[in-house]
Short mmCIF file of C-alpha atoms and ligand atoms in Angstrom, two decimals:
data_model
loop_
_atom_site.label_atom_id
_atom_site.label_comp_id
_atom_site.label_asym_id
_atom_site.label_seq_id
_atom_site.Cartn_x
_atom_site.Cartn_y
_atom_site.Cartn_z
CA MET A 926 96.48 -40.10 45.86
CA ASN A 927 92.98 -40.85 44.62
CA LEU A 928 91.95 -41.16 40.99
CA SER A 929 90.41 -37.68 40.65
CA HIS A 930 93.56 -36.15 42.08
CA THR A 931 95.62 -37.96 39.47
CA ARG A 932 93.35 -36.76 36.68
CA ASN A 933 93.65 -33.28 38.09
CA SER A 934 97.44 -33.10 37.96
CA VAL A 935 97.59 -34.81 34.58
CA LEU A 936 95.13 -32.28 33.17
CA ILE A 937 97.20 -29.41 34.59
CA ALA A 938 100.37 -30.77 32.99
CA ARG A 939 98.66 -31.30 29.62
CA SER A 940 97.20 -27.79 29.75
CA LEU A 941 100.54 -26.17 30.56
CA SER A 942 102.15 -28.09 27.73
CA ALA A 943 99.55 -27.35 25.03
CA VAL A 944 97.47 -24.32 26.03
CA TRP A 945 98.76 -20.75 26.13
CA HIS A 946 96.51 -19.24 28.82
CA PRO A 947 95.20 -15.66 28.52
CA CYS A 948 96.21 -12.70 30.67
CA SER A 949 98.96 -14.80 32.26
CA GLN A 950 102.69 -15.08 32.64
CA MET A 951 102.89 -18.83 31.94
CA LYS A 952 105.89 -19.24 34.25
CA HIS A 953 103.81 -18.15 37.24
CA TYR A 954 101.81 -21.36 36.90
CA GLU A 955 104.87 -23.16 38.28
CA GLN A 956 104.05 -21.56 41.64
CA PHE A 957 100.30 -21.06 41.31
CA PRO A 958 98.88 -24.09 39.57
CA LEU A 959 95.96 -23.95 37.18
CA LEU A 960 92.63 -25.07 38.56
CA PRO A 961 90.88 -27.64 36.34
CA ILE A 962 87.12 -27.23 36.54
CA ALA A 963 85.01 -30.32 36.03
CA LYS A 964 81.54 -28.80 36.02
CA GLY A 965 79.40 -25.84 36.95
CA SER A 966 75.95 -25.39 38.41
CA GLY A 967 74.31 -22.10 39.44
CA VAL A 968 76.88 -19.79 41.02
CA TRP A 969 79.18 -22.75 41.77
CA LEU A 970 82.13 -24.23 39.92
CA TYR A 971 83.40 -27.69 40.93
CA ASP A 972 86.88 -29.14 40.55
CA TYR A 973 87.75 -32.82 40.07
CA ASP A 974 88.04 -33.33 43.83
CA GLY A 975 84.45 -32.20 44.25
CA LYS A 976 85.60 -28.96 45.85
CA ARG A 977 83.33 -26.01 45.07
CA TYR A 978 84.01 -22.33 44.31
CA LEU A 979 81.46 -19.53 44.36
CA ASP A 980 81.96 -17.69 41.05
CA ALA A 981 81.79 -14.14 42.41
CA VAL A 982 83.19 -12.64 39.18
CA SER A 983 80.77 -14.43 36.82
CA SER A 984 83.73 -16.04 35.01
CA TRP A 985 85.17 -12.74 33.76
CA TRP A 986 81.86 -10.89 33.90
CA VAL A 987 79.97 -13.02 31.39
CA ASN A 988 77.64 -15.29 33.36
CA LEU A 989 74.22 -13.92 34.30
CA PHE A 990 71.95 -16.82 35.22
CA GLY A 991 74.31 -19.42 36.59
CA HIS A 992 76.40 -22.18 35.08
CA SER A 993 74.54 -24.91 33.23
CA ASN A 994 71.26 -23.02 33.22
CA ALA A 995 68.42 -25.39 32.33
CA ARG A 996 66.52 -22.91 30.16
CA ILE A 997 69.52 -21.81 28.11
CA ASN A 998 70.62 -25.43 27.77
CA ALA A 999 67.21 -26.42 26.40
CA ALA A 1000 67.16 -23.57 23.86
CA LEU A 1001 70.65 -24.46 22.67
CA LEU A 1002 69.85 -28.14 22.30
CA GLU A 1003 66.85 -27.31 20.15
CA GLN A 1004 68.88 -24.90 18.01
CA LEU A 1005 71.63 -27.48 17.67
CA ASN A 1006 69.19 -29.87 16.07
CA THR A 1007 67.81 -27.19 13.72
CA LEU A 1008 70.63 -25.02 12.35
CA GLU A 1009 74.09 -24.71 13.84
CA HIS A 1010 75.45 -22.09 11.46
CA VAL A 1011 75.07 -20.43 8.10
CA MET A 1012 77.02 -17.50 6.67
CA LEU A 1013 75.26 -14.16 7.16
CA ALA A 1014 76.40 -12.47 3.92
CA GLY A 1015 73.55 -13.08 1.49
CA PHE A 1016 71.69 -15.31 4.00
CA THR A 1017 69.64 -14.80 7.12
CA HIS A 1018 67.93 -16.89 9.79
CA GLU A 1019 65.29 -16.63 12.49
CA PRO A 1020 67.54 -16.32 15.58
CA VAL A 1021 69.57 -13.36 14.24
CA VAL A 1022 66.44 -11.53 13.05
CA GLN A 1023 64.58 -12.09 16.31
CA LEU A 1024 67.57 -11.05 18.39
CA SER A 1025 68.03 -7.83 16.40
CA GLU A 1026 64.34 -6.95 16.72
CA ARG A 1027 64.27 -7.65 20.43
CA LEU A 1028 67.46 -5.69 21.13
CA ARG A 1029 66.00 -2.77 19.19
CA GLU A 1030 62.93 -2.90 21.47
CA LEU A 1031 65.06 -2.98 24.62
CA ALA A 1032 67.84 -0.53 23.77
CA PRO A 1033 67.64 3.24 24.14
CA PRO A 1034 65.38 4.57 21.35
CA GLY A 1035 66.85 5.02 17.89
CA LEU A 1036 69.32 2.12 17.78
CA GLY A 1037 67.64 0.10 15.07
CA HIS A 1038 70.53 -1.55 13.22
CA CYS A 1039 72.57 -4.47 14.60
CA SER A 1040 76.00 -5.50 13.33
CA TYR A 1041 77.43 -8.72 14.79
CA ALA A 1042 80.84 -10.06 15.77
CA SER A 1043 82.17 -12.71 18.12
CA ASP A 1044 83.82 -10.88 21.00
CA GLY A 1045 83.99 -7.54 22.71
CA ALA A 1046 87.17 -6.26 21.10
CA SER A 1047 85.75 -7.02 17.64
CA ALA A 1048 82.65 -4.98 18.47
CA ILE A 1049 84.92 -2.07 19.37
CA GLU A 1050 86.75 -2.47 16.04
CA ILE A 1051 83.39 -2.29 14.25
CA ALA A 1052 82.31 0.84 16.13
CA LEU A 1053 85.62 2.64 15.49
CA LYS A 1054 85.67 1.70 11.79
CA MET A 1055 82.00 2.50 11.29
CA SER A 1056 82.40 5.90 12.92
CA ALA A 1057 85.41 6.91 10.81
CA HIS A 1058 83.84 5.47 7.65
CA TYR A 1059 80.67 7.45 8.34
CA TRP A 1060 82.65 10.71 8.38
CA ARG A 1061 84.47 9.69 5.21
CA ASN A 1062 81.15 9.02 3.50
CA GLN A 1063 80.02 12.47 4.69
CA ASN A 1064 83.03 14.09 3.00
CA GLN A 1065 84.78 14.72 6.29
CA PRO A 1066 87.76 12.39 5.85
CA ARG A 1067 89.88 14.24 8.44
CA LYS A 1068 87.70 12.98 11.27
CA THR A 1069 89.70 9.84 12.09
CA GLN A 1070 90.77 10.33 15.72
CA PHE A 1071 89.17 9.03 18.87
CA ILE A 1072 89.18 9.98 22.52
CA SER A 1073 88.66 7.77 25.53
CA LEU A 1074 88.68 8.29 29.29
CA LYS A 1075 91.78 7.95 31.43
CA ASN A 1076 92.13 4.30 32.59
CA SER A 1077 89.70 3.14 29.91
CA TYR A 1078 89.56 -0.49 28.78
CA HIS A 1079 88.01 -1.38 25.44
CA GLY A 1080 89.72 -4.65 24.53
CA GLU A 1081 93.09 -5.83 23.31
CA THR A 1082 93.11 -6.03 19.51
CA LEU A 1083 95.24 -3.28 17.98
CA GLY A 1084 92.35 -0.92 17.26
CA ALA A 1085 90.74 -1.48 20.65
CA LEU A 1086 94.14 -1.07 22.37
CA SER A 1087 94.49 2.35 20.74
CA VAL A 1088 91.58 3.53 22.93
CA THR A 1089 92.61 1.48 25.97
CA ASP A 1090 94.54 3.24 28.72
CA VAL A 1091 95.68 0.36 30.95
CA ALA A 1092 99.46 0.32 30.73
CA ILE A 1093 100.01 -3.39 31.39
CA PHE A 1094 97.91 -4.37 28.36
CA ARG A 1095 99.27 -1.69 26.08
CA ASP A 1096 102.93 -0.88 26.68
CA ALA A 1097 104.54 -3.85 24.92
CA TYR A 1098 102.49 -3.12 21.80
CA GLY A 1099 102.85 0.66 21.80
CA ALA A 1100 104.87 0.65 18.57
CA LEU A 1101 102.07 -1.17 16.74
CA ILE A 1102 99.20 1.13 17.57
CA ARG A 1103 98.15 4.68 16.84
CA GLN A 1104 97.54 5.72 20.43
CA GLN A 1105 94.60 8.04 20.89
CA ALA A 1106 94.18 10.90 23.35
CA THR A 1107 92.49 10.52 26.71
CA VAL A 1108 90.46 12.95 28.79
CA VAL A 1109 90.12 12.96 32.57
CA SER A 1110 87.93 10.20 34.03
CA PRO A 1111 84.96 11.24 36.19
CA ASP A 1112 85.86 8.42 38.66
CA SER A 1113 84.14 9.70 41.80
CA ARG A 1114 87.05 8.60 44.02
CA ASP A 1115 89.00 11.47 42.44
CA ALA A 1116 86.55 14.15 43.56
CA ALA A 1117 88.08 16.93 45.66
CA ALA A 1118 87.34 17.08 49.40
CA GLY A 1119 83.80 18.36 49.82
CA GLU A 1120 82.99 17.94 46.12
CA SER A 1121 80.09 15.61 45.26
CA ALA A 1122 80.35 12.89 42.61
CA GLU A 1123 77.95 14.92 40.49
CA GLN A 1124 79.95 18.15 40.83
CA PHE A 1125 83.13 16.30 39.95
CA ALA A 1126 81.47 14.66 36.92
CA LEU A 1127 80.40 18.09 35.69
CA ARG A 1128 83.93 19.43 36.15
CA CYS A 1129 85.24 16.49 34.08
CA ALA A 1130 82.63 17.20 31.41
CA ASP A 1131 84.01 20.76 31.22
CA ALA A 1132 87.45 19.28 30.52
CA LEU A 1133 85.89 17.12 27.82
CA GLU A 1134 84.32 20.21 26.26
CA LEU A 1135 87.68 21.95 26.16
CA HIS A 1136 89.16 18.98 24.32
CA LEU A 1137 86.25 18.83 21.87
CA GLN A 1138 86.52 22.57 21.19
CA GLN A 1139 90.17 22.22 20.25
CA HIS A 1140 90.10 18.93 18.35
CA HIS A 1141 86.64 18.27 16.94
CA HIS A 1142 87.75 18.77 13.33
CA GLN A 1143 89.86 15.61 13.63
CA LEU A 1144 87.61 13.68 15.96
CA ALA A 1145 85.41 10.81 14.83
CA ALA A 1146 84.18 9.66 18.24
CA LEU A 1147 84.42 9.65 22.01
CA ILE A 1148 84.30 6.14 23.47
CA VAL A 1149 83.24 5.51 27.08
CA GLU A 1150 82.42 2.68 29.47
CA PRO A 1151 79.13 4.03 30.85
CA LEU A 1152 78.92 4.38 34.68
CA VAL A 1153 81.60 1.80 35.57
CA GLN A 1154 85.16 1.52 34.24
CA GLY A 1155 85.65 -2.19 34.85
CA ALA A 1156 89.30 -3.02 34.18
CA ALA A 1157 90.35 0.26 35.83
CA GLY A 1158 89.26 -1.41 39.10
CA MET A 1159 85.50 -0.79 39.01
CA SER A 1160 85.72 3.01 38.98
CA MET A 1161 82.20 4.37 39.24
CA TYR A 1162 80.89 7.75 38.21
CA HIS A 1163 77.78 9.90 38.18
CA PRO A 1164 75.44 9.53 35.17
CA ILE A 1165 75.39 13.31 34.65
CA TYR A 1166 78.74 12.87 32.89
CA LEU A 1167 77.07 10.76 30.21
CA THR A 1168 74.21 13.22 29.82
CA ARG A 1169 76.72 16.05 29.31
CA ALA A 1170 78.97 13.97 27.05
CA ARG A 1171 75.96 13.16 24.85
CA ALA A 1172 75.06 16.85 24.48
CA LEU A 1173 78.66 17.92 23.87
CA CYS A 1174 79.29 15.25 21.24
CA LYS A 1175 76.17 16.37 19.40
CA GLN A 1176 77.22 19.99 19.64
CA TYR A 1177 80.71 19.31 18.27
CA ASP A 1178 79.72 16.74 15.65
CA VAL A 1179 81.56 13.86 17.27
CA HIS A 1180 80.06 10.37 17.71
CA LEU A 1181 79.51 8.87 21.13
CA ILE A 1182 80.35 5.17 21.42
CA ALA A 1183 78.93 3.48 24.53
CA ASP A 1184 80.98 0.39 25.34
CA GLU A 1185 78.43 -1.57 27.38
CA ILE A 1186 80.27 -4.85 26.85
CA ALA A 1187 80.67 -5.27 30.62
CA VAL A 1188 77.91 -3.02 31.97
CA GLY A 1189 75.05 -3.85 29.58
CA MET A 1190 72.46 -6.61 30.16
CA GLY A 1191 71.29 -5.36 33.53
CA ARG A 1192 74.64 -5.15 35.28
CA THR A 1193 74.29 -1.53 36.43
CA GLY A 1194 70.69 -1.89 37.62
CA THR A 1195 69.01 -0.96 34.34
CA MET A 1196 69.07 -3.07 31.19
CA PHE A 1197 71.61 -0.64 29.71
CA ALA A 1198 73.71 1.84 31.67
CA CYS A 1199 72.89 4.63 29.17
CA GLU A 1200 69.28 4.56 30.40
CA GLN A 1201 70.43 6.11 33.67
CA ALA A 1202 71.53 9.18 31.71
CA SER A 1203 68.40 9.04 29.51
CA MET A 1204 70.52 9.15 26.40
CA THR A 1205 71.04 7.32 23.14
CA PRO A 1206 74.64 6.91 22.00
CA ASP A 1207 75.51 6.74 18.29
CA PHE A 1208 76.91 3.26 18.83
CA LEU A 1209 76.08 0.78 21.58
CA CYS A 1210 78.47 -2.18 21.96
CA LEU A 1211 77.33 -5.34 23.76
CA SER A 1212 78.97 -8.69 24.45
CA LYS A 1213 79.93 -10.61 27.64
CA GLY A 1214 76.51 -11.20 29.31
CA ILE A 1215 74.55 -11.13 26.08
CA THR A 1216 74.55 -14.94 25.76
CA GLY A 1217 74.24 -15.44 29.51
CA GLY A 1218 77.93 -16.40 29.49
CA TYR A 1219 77.49 -19.32 27.11
CA LEU A 1220 78.91 -18.47 23.70
CA PRO A 1221 81.04 -15.74 22.15
CA LEU A 1222 78.84 -13.07 20.55
CA SER A 1223 78.96 -9.30 20.28
CA VAL A 1224 76.81 -6.69 18.65
CA VAL A 1225 77.11 -3.04 17.70
CA MET A 1226 73.82 -1.20 17.51
CA THR A 1227 73.55 2.08 15.64
CA THR A 1228 71.12 4.70 14.35
CA ASP A 1229 69.17 5.23 11.13
CA GLU A 1230 71.31 8.27 10.41
CA ILE A 1231 74.56 6.32 10.47
CA TYR A 1232 73.05 3.40 8.58
CA ALA A 1233 71.77 5.77 5.88
CA ALA A 1234 75.25 7.20 5.26
CA PHE A 1235 76.38 3.77 4.01
CA TYR A 1236 73.29 2.98 1.92
CA ALA A 1237 74.26 3.56 -1.72
CA ASN A 1238 74.94 1.91 -5.06
CA GLU A 1239 78.71 1.77 -4.60
CA THR A 1240 80.04 -1.24 -2.72
CA ALA A 1241 82.89 0.85 -1.29
CA ARG A 1242 80.43 3.13 0.55
CA GLY A 1243 79.06 0.10 2.36
CA PHE A 1244 80.43 -1.07 5.69
CA LEU A 1245 83.11 -3.60 4.80
CA HIS A 1246 83.70 -5.73 7.81
CA SER A 1247 83.01 -9.40 8.38
CA HIS A 1248 83.65 -12.32 10.68
CA SER A 1249 83.34 -15.96 9.68
CA TYR A 1250 80.85 -16.64 12.47
CA THR A 1251 78.90 -13.36 12.16
CA GLY A 1252 75.45 -13.82 13.74
CA ASN A 1253 76.04 -17.47 14.63
CA PRO A 1254 72.59 -19.05 15.20
CA LEU A 1255 73.63 -20.94 18.35
CA ALA A 1256 75.04 -17.81 19.97
CA CYS A 1257 71.96 -15.79 18.93
CA ARG A 1258 69.72 -18.49 20.37
CA ALA A 1259 71.59 -18.40 23.68
CA ALA A 1260 71.08 -14.61 23.67
CA LEU A 1261 67.35 -15.04 22.97
CA ALA A 1262 67.03 -17.52 25.85
CA THR A 1263 68.86 -14.97 28.04
CA LEU A 1264 66.39 -12.23 27.05
CA ASP A 1265 63.51 -14.63 27.77
CA ILE A 1266 64.78 -15.08 31.32
CA PHE A 1267 65.00 -11.29 31.77
CA ALA A 1268 61.33 -11.00 30.76
CA GLN A 1269 59.93 -14.10 32.49
CA ASP A 1270 61.67 -13.53 35.83
CA ASP A 1271 61.45 -9.73 35.92
CA VAL A 1272 65.20 -9.79 36.47
CA ILE A 1273 65.81 -6.03 36.68
CA ALA A 1274 63.33 -5.71 39.57
CA LYS A 1275 64.62 -8.87 41.24
CA ASN A 1276 68.20 -7.59 41.03
CA ARG A 1277 67.15 -4.41 42.80
CA ALA A 1278 66.04 -6.54 45.77
CA THR A 1279 69.26 -8.60 45.61
CA ALA A 1280 71.36 -5.43 45.57
CA ALA A 1281 69.46 -4.01 48.54
CA TYR A 1282 70.07 -7.24 50.43
CA VAL A 1283 73.84 -7.10 49.74
CA GLN A 1284 74.09 -3.49 50.91
CA GLN A 1285 72.35 -4.40 54.16
CA ALA A 1286 74.16 -7.73 54.73
CA ALA A 1287 77.58 -6.20 54.06
CA GLY A 1288 77.58 -4.11 57.25
CA ALA A 1289 80.44 -5.95 58.97
CA LEU A 1290 82.61 -5.98 55.85
CA ARG A 1291 82.03 -2.28 55.15
CA ALA A 1292 82.83 -1.43 58.76
CA HIS A 1293 86.24 -3.16 58.69
CA ALA A 1294 89.01 -0.59 59.12
CA ALA A 1295 90.93 -1.83 56.05
CA VAL A 1296 87.93 -1.48 53.69
CA LYS A 1297 88.03 1.80 51.77
CA ASN A 1298 85.75 3.40 49.16
CA TRP A 1299 82.94 0.84 49.40
CA ARG A 1300 80.83 1.47 46.29
CA ASN A 1301 78.00 -0.12 44.38
CA THR A 1302 76.28 0.28 41.02
CA GLY A 1303 73.51 -2.22 40.31
CA MET A 1304 75.01 -5.72 40.56
CA ILE A 1305 78.62 -4.55 40.95
CA TRP A 1306 80.31 -3.91 44.30
CA ALA A 1307 83.89 -2.82 44.87
CA PHE A 1308 86.24 -1.54 47.56
CA GLU A 1309 89.94 -1.07 48.15
CA VAL A 1310 91.78 -2.96 50.88
CA ALA A 1311 94.46 -1.23 52.94
CA THR A 1312 97.09 -3.95 52.90
CA PRO A 1313 100.83 -4.26 53.43
CA HIS A 1314 101.04 -6.89 50.64
CA VAL A 1315 102.32 -5.60 47.28
CA ASP A 1316 101.11 -8.86 45.70
CA PHE A 1317 97.67 -8.49 47.25
CA ALA A 1318 95.69 -9.46 44.14
CA GLN A 1319 97.49 -12.79 43.73
CA ARG A 1320 97.44 -13.59 47.45
CA CYS A 1321 93.78 -12.73 47.79
CA HIS A 1322 92.88 -14.82 44.74
CA ARG A 1323 94.70 -17.87 46.16
CA LEU A 1324 93.35 -17.50 49.68
CA ALA A 1325 89.86 -17.02 48.27
CA LEU A 1326 90.14 -20.31 46.35
CA ASP A 1327 91.20 -22.03 49.58
CA ASN A 1328 87.95 -20.67 51.00
CA GLU A 1329 85.62 -21.81 48.21
CA LEU A 1330 85.50 -18.41 46.54
CA LEU A 1331 86.49 -17.24 43.06
CA LEU A 1332 87.61 -13.62 43.37
CA ARG A 1333 89.99 -11.85 41.04
CA PRO A 1334 91.07 -8.55 42.62
CA ILE A 1335 92.46 -5.77 40.43
CA GLY A 1336 95.43 -4.33 42.34
CA ASN A 1337 94.13 -3.87 45.88
CA THR A 1338 90.53 -3.58 44.70
CA ILE A 1339 88.21 -6.45 45.54
CA TYR A 1340 85.01 -6.50 43.51
CA PHE A 1341 81.91 -8.67 43.34
CA MET A 1342 80.14 -9.15 40.03
CA PRO A 1343 78.15 -12.32 40.77
CA PRO A 1344 75.63 -14.12 38.57
CA TYR A 1345 72.17 -12.61 39.10
CA VAL A 1346 70.85 -15.91 40.47
CA ILE A 1347 72.94 -15.64 43.63
CA SER A 1348 70.74 -16.44 46.66
CA GLU A 1349 70.68 -14.73 50.05
CA SER A 1350 72.53 -17.62 51.71
CA GLU A 1351 75.16 -17.52 48.94
CA ILE A 1352 75.50 -13.76 49.45
CA ASN A 1353 76.02 -14.36 53.19
CA PHE A 1354 78.67 -16.93 52.33
CA LEU A 1355 80.41 -14.53 49.93
CA LEU A 1356 80.42 -11.67 52.43
CA ALA A 1357 81.56 -13.77 55.39
CA LYS A 1358 84.43 -15.35 53.42
CA THR A 1359 85.47 -11.98 52.03
CA LEU A 1360 85.52 -10.47 55.51
CA TYR A 1361 87.81 -13.31 56.57
CA LEU A 1362 90.12 -12.60 53.59
CA VAL A 1363 90.27 -8.91 54.47
CA GLN A 1364 91.09 -9.78 58.09
CA GLN A 1365 93.88 -12.13 56.97
CA LEU A 1366 95.42 -9.81 54.37
CA SER A 1367 95.19 -6.43 56.03
CA GLU A 1368 97.33 -7.20 59.06
C1 PLP B 1470 85.78 -7.29 28.25
C2 PLP B 1470 85.64 -5.93 27.68
C3 PLP B 1470 85.97 -5.66 26.34
C4 PLP B 1470 86.58 -6.70 25.42
O1 PLP B 1470 85.77 -7.82 25.26
P1 PLP B 1470 86.49 -9.19 24.81
O2 PLP B 1470 85.37 -10.11 24.54
O3 PLP B 1470 87.32 -9.61 25.98
O4 PLP B 1470 87.30 -8.88 23.62
C5 PLP B 1470 85.78 -4.38 25.88
N1 PLP B 1470 85.27 -3.42 26.66
C6 PLP B 1470 84.93 -3.64 27.94
C7 PLP B 1470 84.34 -2.53 28.73
C8 PLP B 1470 85.12 -4.89 28.49
O5 PLP B 1470 84.84 -5.10 29.78
#
């Protein structure tokens, strides 16, 4: 056993003893050991044996421009030597101001006010609280309920769980949350035979209207993951649903919260998914890719109208919500460096070419008999695998690691959500290895 191997197993043992890992049954690590990562570069992660793994899921959907990106590193080093943090109540600083101004320029028109937190779920908490508090300030205190789509995922704090419809995350905590209603998801896989994705989306919007008609007096907001429901297994739907939802929410005096935590920052092919429906939500939530995958940061953007409803002499009418690290300068600076890369490299246009290349290079994978529902939105690809293995996700994840690939299937859905810097040869590698996995696991 060489030295790196020793360090590896020691690190695993120390981690299992001291670290409670997320989204895990800790006992399973007895069979499927943790993988200590020593360093990252571009789309690759490296373990202590020098073995590499192509990060095809952008480390839980956060990384945009590769690990250890030189430009983001340089910006962070400079910020580190200037101001690491200052409280944002009563104080301000250049990075948070610049970031808010630049996001306002980029976002759908009308979202001029940025409220910050540290993670996606906290952004959802802000949006839910702000929406209900808005109605309270407008003398409509009964409007305290929310609706989300079937199979929605909006995070795992108690408020966010109340609008999350993924049983495994929610069931154990059911007694702690005030579960909110769901409406049918426009997931285009559920369209009837002969029905287009657009027709199905319109039919689902009709169901939404029925719900709004009956319940709008109690409803504060509808919350959606625009275009792609990530944790549901990359369900994709037609943008017409968002266009209709926007109009219906306006008509019935219900806010629309766009949770773009996963799909914002170029992931769906436009900077923000809402652009594809030409609409402005009342709240836009961003996190994950906003710092390029470097530091925890989230933001909720909202309109003048909502902002104005809180602007008053009484403290209690103000929005009372805070996080210790609100608007952390280092995180904001990483986000600014990320936005610089978008502008300097014309990333949205470049991604269009990358996506076209994947579609064309994926011919053999798409043609495999076990590959079902191949779908793509921007820089997200997904398909289901017809497999006899009930533990497909776990098996596929392990076999992928053996083949230098980091994949994390959801059920029998394999998806790719790679960093935008993935090259054509790396795409070929990803597709060839994935085809091999499908061949191995579909027999
Ligand atoms: C990841 C995610 C969240 C929660 O973000 P965290 O930072 O994990 O709390 C919320 N909504 C969507 C759509 C997400 O993908």
